[in-house]
């Protein structure tokens, strides 16, 4: 992070194809791809985890309203998961790598640094437009089909049939983030915040309640 090297990552590819959380959802709702979108199913999945009906509906409806606003059609439940990951988690995934930097380097990290030294391979406008306009790439019949298009690109290069047919998505970020001391947040001026005091940032009496 000292400006002596370019950092190229594979970030944003999950945002193009969906989310690993869909695996557990498919276990509960195996007809996710064949049945029409049902927001009650999404609510039922999150409700035991959030334990607050109002907050749960806020999550479910925020994703739906955002999709409607931008003309994204939610044909099935998997489309909800995809848009939630693509739209609502993009900024988080785009910036989170910076939280790994040593505090001594924080003053050098800003929008210019991001522009010149960090490149997330899958974050280009072309990749985003492809994801939005290629819903068929997100349809899977079994979990080994997840990220099928990426696996096909690898297969066309190396011809590894076993990998192509059996490789499944595995979470890997815990190996990076779980063993480091991280900043908890980044503000709009690219200041990294070691410990976030939510009372300084959250105002329940705001103008958009």
CSV table of C-alpha atoms in Angstrom, one decimal:
chain,number,residue,atom,x,y,z
A,1,UNK,CA,0.0,0.0,0.0
A,2,UNK,CA,3.0,2.4,-0.2
A,3,UNK,CA,2.6,3.1,-3.9
A,4,UNK,CA,5.5,0.9,-5.0
A,5,UNK,CA,3.2,-1.7,-6.7
A,6,UNK,CA,-0.1,-2.1,-8.5
A,7,UNK,CA,-2.6,-4.3,-6.6
A,8,UNK,CA,-4.8,-6.4,-8.9
A,9,UNK,CA,-7.6,-8.3,-7.2
A,10,UNK,CA,-10.5,-10.6,-8.2
A,11,UNK,CA,-13.0,-8.5,-6.2
A,12,UNK,CA,-16.5,-7.8,-7.6
A,13,UNK,CA,-16.9,-11.2,-9.4
A,14,UNK,CA,-19.3,-12.4,-6.7
A,15,UNK,CA,-21.3,-9.2,-7.3
A,16,UNK,CA,-21.6,-10.1,-11.0
A,17,UNK,CA,-22.9,-13.6,-10.4
A,18,UNK,CA,-24.7,-13.6,-7.1
A,19,UNK,CA,-23.7,-14.5,-3.6
A,20,UNK,CA,-22.5,-17.5,-1.8
A,21,UNK,CA,-25.4,-17.1,0.7
A,22,UNK,CA,-27.7,-18.3,-2.0
A,23,UNK,CA,-26.4,-21.8,-1.4
A,24,UNK,CA,-28.1,-22.0,2.0
A,25,UNK,CA,-31.2,-20.3,0.6
A,26,UNK,CA,-31.5,-22.9,-2.2
A,27,UNK,CA,-31.4,-25.7,0.4
A,28,UNK,CA,-34.6,-24.2,2.0
A,29,UNK,CA,-36.2,-23.1,-1.3
A,30,UNK,CA,-35.0,-25.7,-4.0
A,31,UNK,CA,-37.5,-24.2,-6.6
A,32,UNK,CA,-36.0,-20.8,-6.4
A,33,UNK,CA,-35.3,-20.7,-10.2
A,34,UNK,CA,-38.5,-22.2,-11.4
A,35,UNK,CA,-41.0,-20.3,-9.1
A,36,UNK,CA,-41.9,-16.7,-9.6
A,37,UNK,CA,-40.5,-14.1,-7.2
A,38,UNK,CA,-42.0,-14.3,-3.7
A,39,UNK,CA,-40.8,-11.7,-1.3
A,40,UNK,CA,-42.4,-13.6,1.6
A,41,UNK,CA,-39.8,-16.3,1.0
A,42,UNK,CA,-37.0,-13.8,1.4
A,43,UNK,CA,-38.6,-12.4,4.6
A,44,UNK,CA,-39.0,-15.9,6.0
A,45,UNK,CA,-35.3,-16.6,5.5
A,46,UNK,CA,-34.0,-13.4,7.2
A,47,UNK,CA,-36.6,-13.1,9.9
A,48,UNK,CA,-35.1,-15.6,12.3
A,49,UNK,CA,-31.7,-14.1,11.8
A,50,UNK,CA,-32.6,-10.4,12.2
A,51,UNK,CA,-35.4,-11.0,14.8
A,52,UNK,CA,-37.1,-7.8,14.0
A,53,UNK,CA,-40.0,-7.8,11.5
A,54,UNK,CA,-39.8,-4.1,10.7
A,55,UNK,CA,-36.0,-4.3,10.0
A,56,UNK,CA,-36.5,-7.5,8.0
A,57,UNK,CA,-39.1,-5.9,5.7
A,58,UNK,CA,-37.0,-2.8,5.3
A,59,UNK,CA,-34.2,-5.0,3.9
A,60,UNK,CA,-36.5,-7.0,1.6
A,61,UNK,CA,-38.4,-4.0,0.3
A,62,UNK,CA,-35.3,-1.7,-0.1
A,63,UNK,CA,-33.9,-4.2,-2.6
A,64,UNK,CA,-37.2,-4.5,-4.4
A,65,UNK,CA,-37.7,-0.8,-4.6
A,66,UNK,CA,-34.2,-0.2,-5.9
A,67,UNK,CA,-34.6,-2.9,-8.6
A,68,UNK,CA,-37.9,-1.3,-9.7
A,69,UNK,CA,-36.3,2.2,-9.7
A,70,UNK,CA,-33.6,1.0,-12.2
A,71,UNK,CA,-35.8,-1.3,-14.3
A,72,UNK,CA,-34.3,-4.5,-13.0
A,73,UNK,CA,-36.8,-7.3,-13.2
A,74,UNK,CA,-37.0,-9.7,-10.3
A,75,UNK,CA,-38.4,-12.8,-12.0
A,76,UNK,CA,-37.4,-15.2,-9.2
A,77,UNK,CA,-36.0,-15.1,-5.7
A,78,UNK,CA,-32.5,-15.6,-7.0
A,79,UNK,CA,-32.8,-12.2,-8.8
A,80,UNK,CA,-33.4,-10.5,-5.5
A,81,UNK,CA,-30.2,-12.1,-4.1
A,82,UNK,CA,-28.3,-11.0,-7.1
A,83,UNK,CA,-29.4,-7.4,-7.1
A,84,UNK,CA,-28.9,-7.1,-3.3
A,85,UNK,CA,-25.3,-8.3,-3.8
A,86,UNK,CA,-24.7,-6.3,-6.9
A,87,UNK,CA,-26.2,-3.0,-5.9
A,88,UNK,CA,-26.0,-2.8,-2.2
A,89,UNK,CA,-22.6,-4.5,-1.5
A,90,UNK,CA,-20.6,-3.1,-4.4
A,91,UNK,CA,-19.1,-0.1,-2.5
A,92,UNK,CA,-18.2,-2.3,0.5
A,93,UNK,CA,-16.4,-4.8,-1.7
A,94,UNK,CA,-14.7,-2.1,-3.7
A,95,UNK,CA,-13.2,-0.4,-0.7
A,96,UNK,CA,-12.7,-3.1,1.9
A,97,UNK,CA,-9.2,-4.1,0.7
A,98,UNK,CA,-7.9,-0.7,2.0
A,99,UNK,CA,-8.9,-1.7,5.6
A,100,UNK,CA,-5.9,-4.2,5.5
A,101,UNK,CA,-3.3,-1.4,5.2
A,102,UNK,CA,-1.1,-0.6,8.2
A,103,UNK,CA,-2.2,2.5,10.1
A,104,UNK,CA,1.1,4.3,9.2
A,105,UNK,CA,0.0,4.2,5.6
A,106,UNK,CA,-3.5,5.5,6.1
A,107,UNK,CA,-2.7,9.1,5.2
A,108,UNK,CA,-1.6,8.1,1.7
A,109,UNK,CA,-4.8,6.2,0.9
A,110,UNK,CA,-7.3,8.3,-1.0
A,111,UNK,CA,-9.4,8.3,-4.2
A,112,UNK,CA,-6.2,9.1,-6.2
A,113,UNK,CA,-4.5,6.0,-4.7
A,114,UNK,CA,-7.5,3.9,-5.5
A,115,UNK,CA,-7.5,5.1,-9.1
A,116,UNK,CA,-3.8,4.6,-9.7
A,117,UNK,CA,-2.8,1.6,-7.6
A,118,UNK,CA,-5.7,-0.7,-7.0
A,119,UNK,CA,-7.5,-2.5,-9.9
A,120,UNK,CA,-10.4,-4.9,-9.2
A,121,UNK,CA,-10.4,-7.0,-12.4
A,122,UNK,CA,-14.2,-7.5,-12.5
A,123,UNK,CA,-15.2,-3.9,-11.6
A,124,UNK,CA,-15.3,-2.5,-15.2
A,125,UNK,CA,-18.4,-0.9,-16.7
A,126,UNK,CA,-18.4,-3.6,-19.4
A,127,UNK,CA,-18.5,-6.4,-16.8
A,128,UNK,CA,-21.3,-4.6,-14.9
A,129,UNK,CA,-23.3,-4.1,-18.1
A,130,UNK,CA,-22.8,-7.8,-19.0
A,131,UNK,CA,-24.1,-8.9,-15.6
A,132,UNK,CA,-27.2,-6.7,-15.8
A,133,UNK,CA,-28.0,-7.8,-19.4
A,134,UNK,CA,-27.1,-11.5,-19.0
A,135,UNK,CA,-29.6,-12.9,-16.5
A,136,UNK,CA,-29.3,-16.4,-18.1
A,137,UNK,CA,-25.7,-16.6,-16.7
A,138,UNK,CA,-27.1,-16.6,-13.2
A,139,UNK,CA,-29.4,-19.5,-13.6
A,140,UNK,CA,-28.1,-22.7,-12.0
A,141,UNK,CA,-29.6,-26.2,-11.7
A,142,UNK,CA,-27.1,-27.4,-9.2
A,143,UNK,CA,-24.5,-25.7,-7.0
A,144,UNK,CA,-21.6,-26.8,-9.3
A,145,UNK,CA,-23.2,-24.5,-12.0
A,146,UNK,CA,-22.5,-21.4,-9.9
A,147,UNK,CA,-20.2,-19.0,-11.8
A,148,UNK,CA,-20.5,-21.4,-14.8
A,149,UNK,CA,-19.3,-18.7,-17.3
A,150,UNK,CA,-16.1,-18.1,-15.3
A,151,UNK,CA,-15.4,-21.8,-15.0
A,152,UNK,CA,-16.0,-22.2,-18.8
A,153,UNK,CA,-13.4,-19.5,-19.5
A,154,UNK,CA,-10.9,-21.4,-17.3
A,155,UNK,CA,-11.8,-24.7,-19.0
A,156,UNK,CA,-11.3,-23.2,-22.5
A,157,UNK,CA,-7.8,-22.2,-21.3
A,158,UNK,CA,-6.6,-25.3,-19.4
A,159,UNK,CA,-8.9,-28.1,-20.4
A,160,UNK,CA,-9.3,-29.3,-16.8
A,161,UNK,CA,-12.5,-31.3,-17.1
A,162,UNK,CA,-12.6,-32.4,-13.5
A,163,UNK,CA,-12.3,-28.8,-12.2
A,164,UNK,CA,-15.0,-27.7,-14.7
A,165,UNK,CA,-17.5,-30.3,-13.6
A,166,UNK,CA,-16.9,-30.4,-9.9
A,167,UNK,CA,-15.4,-27.1,-8.6
A,168,UNK,CA,-17.8,-25.3,-6.3
A,169,UNK,CA,-17.7,-21.9,-4.8
A,170,UNK,CA,-15.9,-21.6,-1.4
A,171,UNK,CA,-15.6,-18.7,0.9
A,172,UNK,CA,-12.0,-17.5,1.1
A,173,UNK,CA,-12.0,-14.0,2.5
A,174,UNK,CA,-11.8,-15.3,6.1
A,175,UNK,CA,-8.3,-16.3,5.4
A,176,UNK,CA,-7.4,-12.7,4.6
A,177,UNK,CA,-9.5,-10.7,7.0
A,178,UNK,CA,-9.8,-12.9,10.0
A,179,UNK,CA,-6.2,-12.7,11.0
A,180,UNK,CA,-5.5,-9.0,10.6
A,181,UNK,CA,-6.3,-5.9,12.6
A,182,UNK,CA,-8.7,-4.0,10.4
A,183,UNK,CA,-10.1,-0.5,10.3
A,184,UNK,CA,-13.9,-0.7,10.9
A,185,UNK,CA,-14.9,1.9,8.4
A,186,UNK,CA,-13.9,4.4,5.7
A,187,UNK,CA,-15.6,7.8,5.5
A,188,UNK,CA,-16.4,9.8,2.3
A,189,UNK,CA,-13.0,11.6,2.6
A,190,UNK,CA,-11.1,8.2,2.7
A,191,UNK,CA,-10.3,8.6,6.3
A,192,UNK,CA,-9.9,5.1,7.8
A,193,UNK,CA,-11.6,4.7,11.2
A,194,UNK,CA,-10.1,2.2,13.6
A,195,UNK,CA,-13.2,1.9,15.9
A,196,UNK,CA,-16.5,3.2,14.7
A,197,UNK,CA,-18.6,5.0,17.2
A,198,UNK,CA,-22.1,4.6,15.6
A,199,UNK,CA,-23.6,7.4,17.8
A,200,UNK,CA,-21.4,9.9,16.0
A,201,UNK,CA,-22.8,8.8,12.6
A,202,UNK,CA,-26.4,7.7,13.2
A,203,UNK,CA,-29.1,10.2,13.7
A,204,UNK,CA,-32.5,8.6,14.1
A,205,UNK,CA,-34.2,12.0,13.7
A,206,UNK,CA,-33.1,12.6,10.2
A,207,UNK,CA,-34.8,14.2,7.2
A,208,UNK,CA,-35.5,11.0,5.3
A,209,UNK,CA,-37.2,8.8,7.9
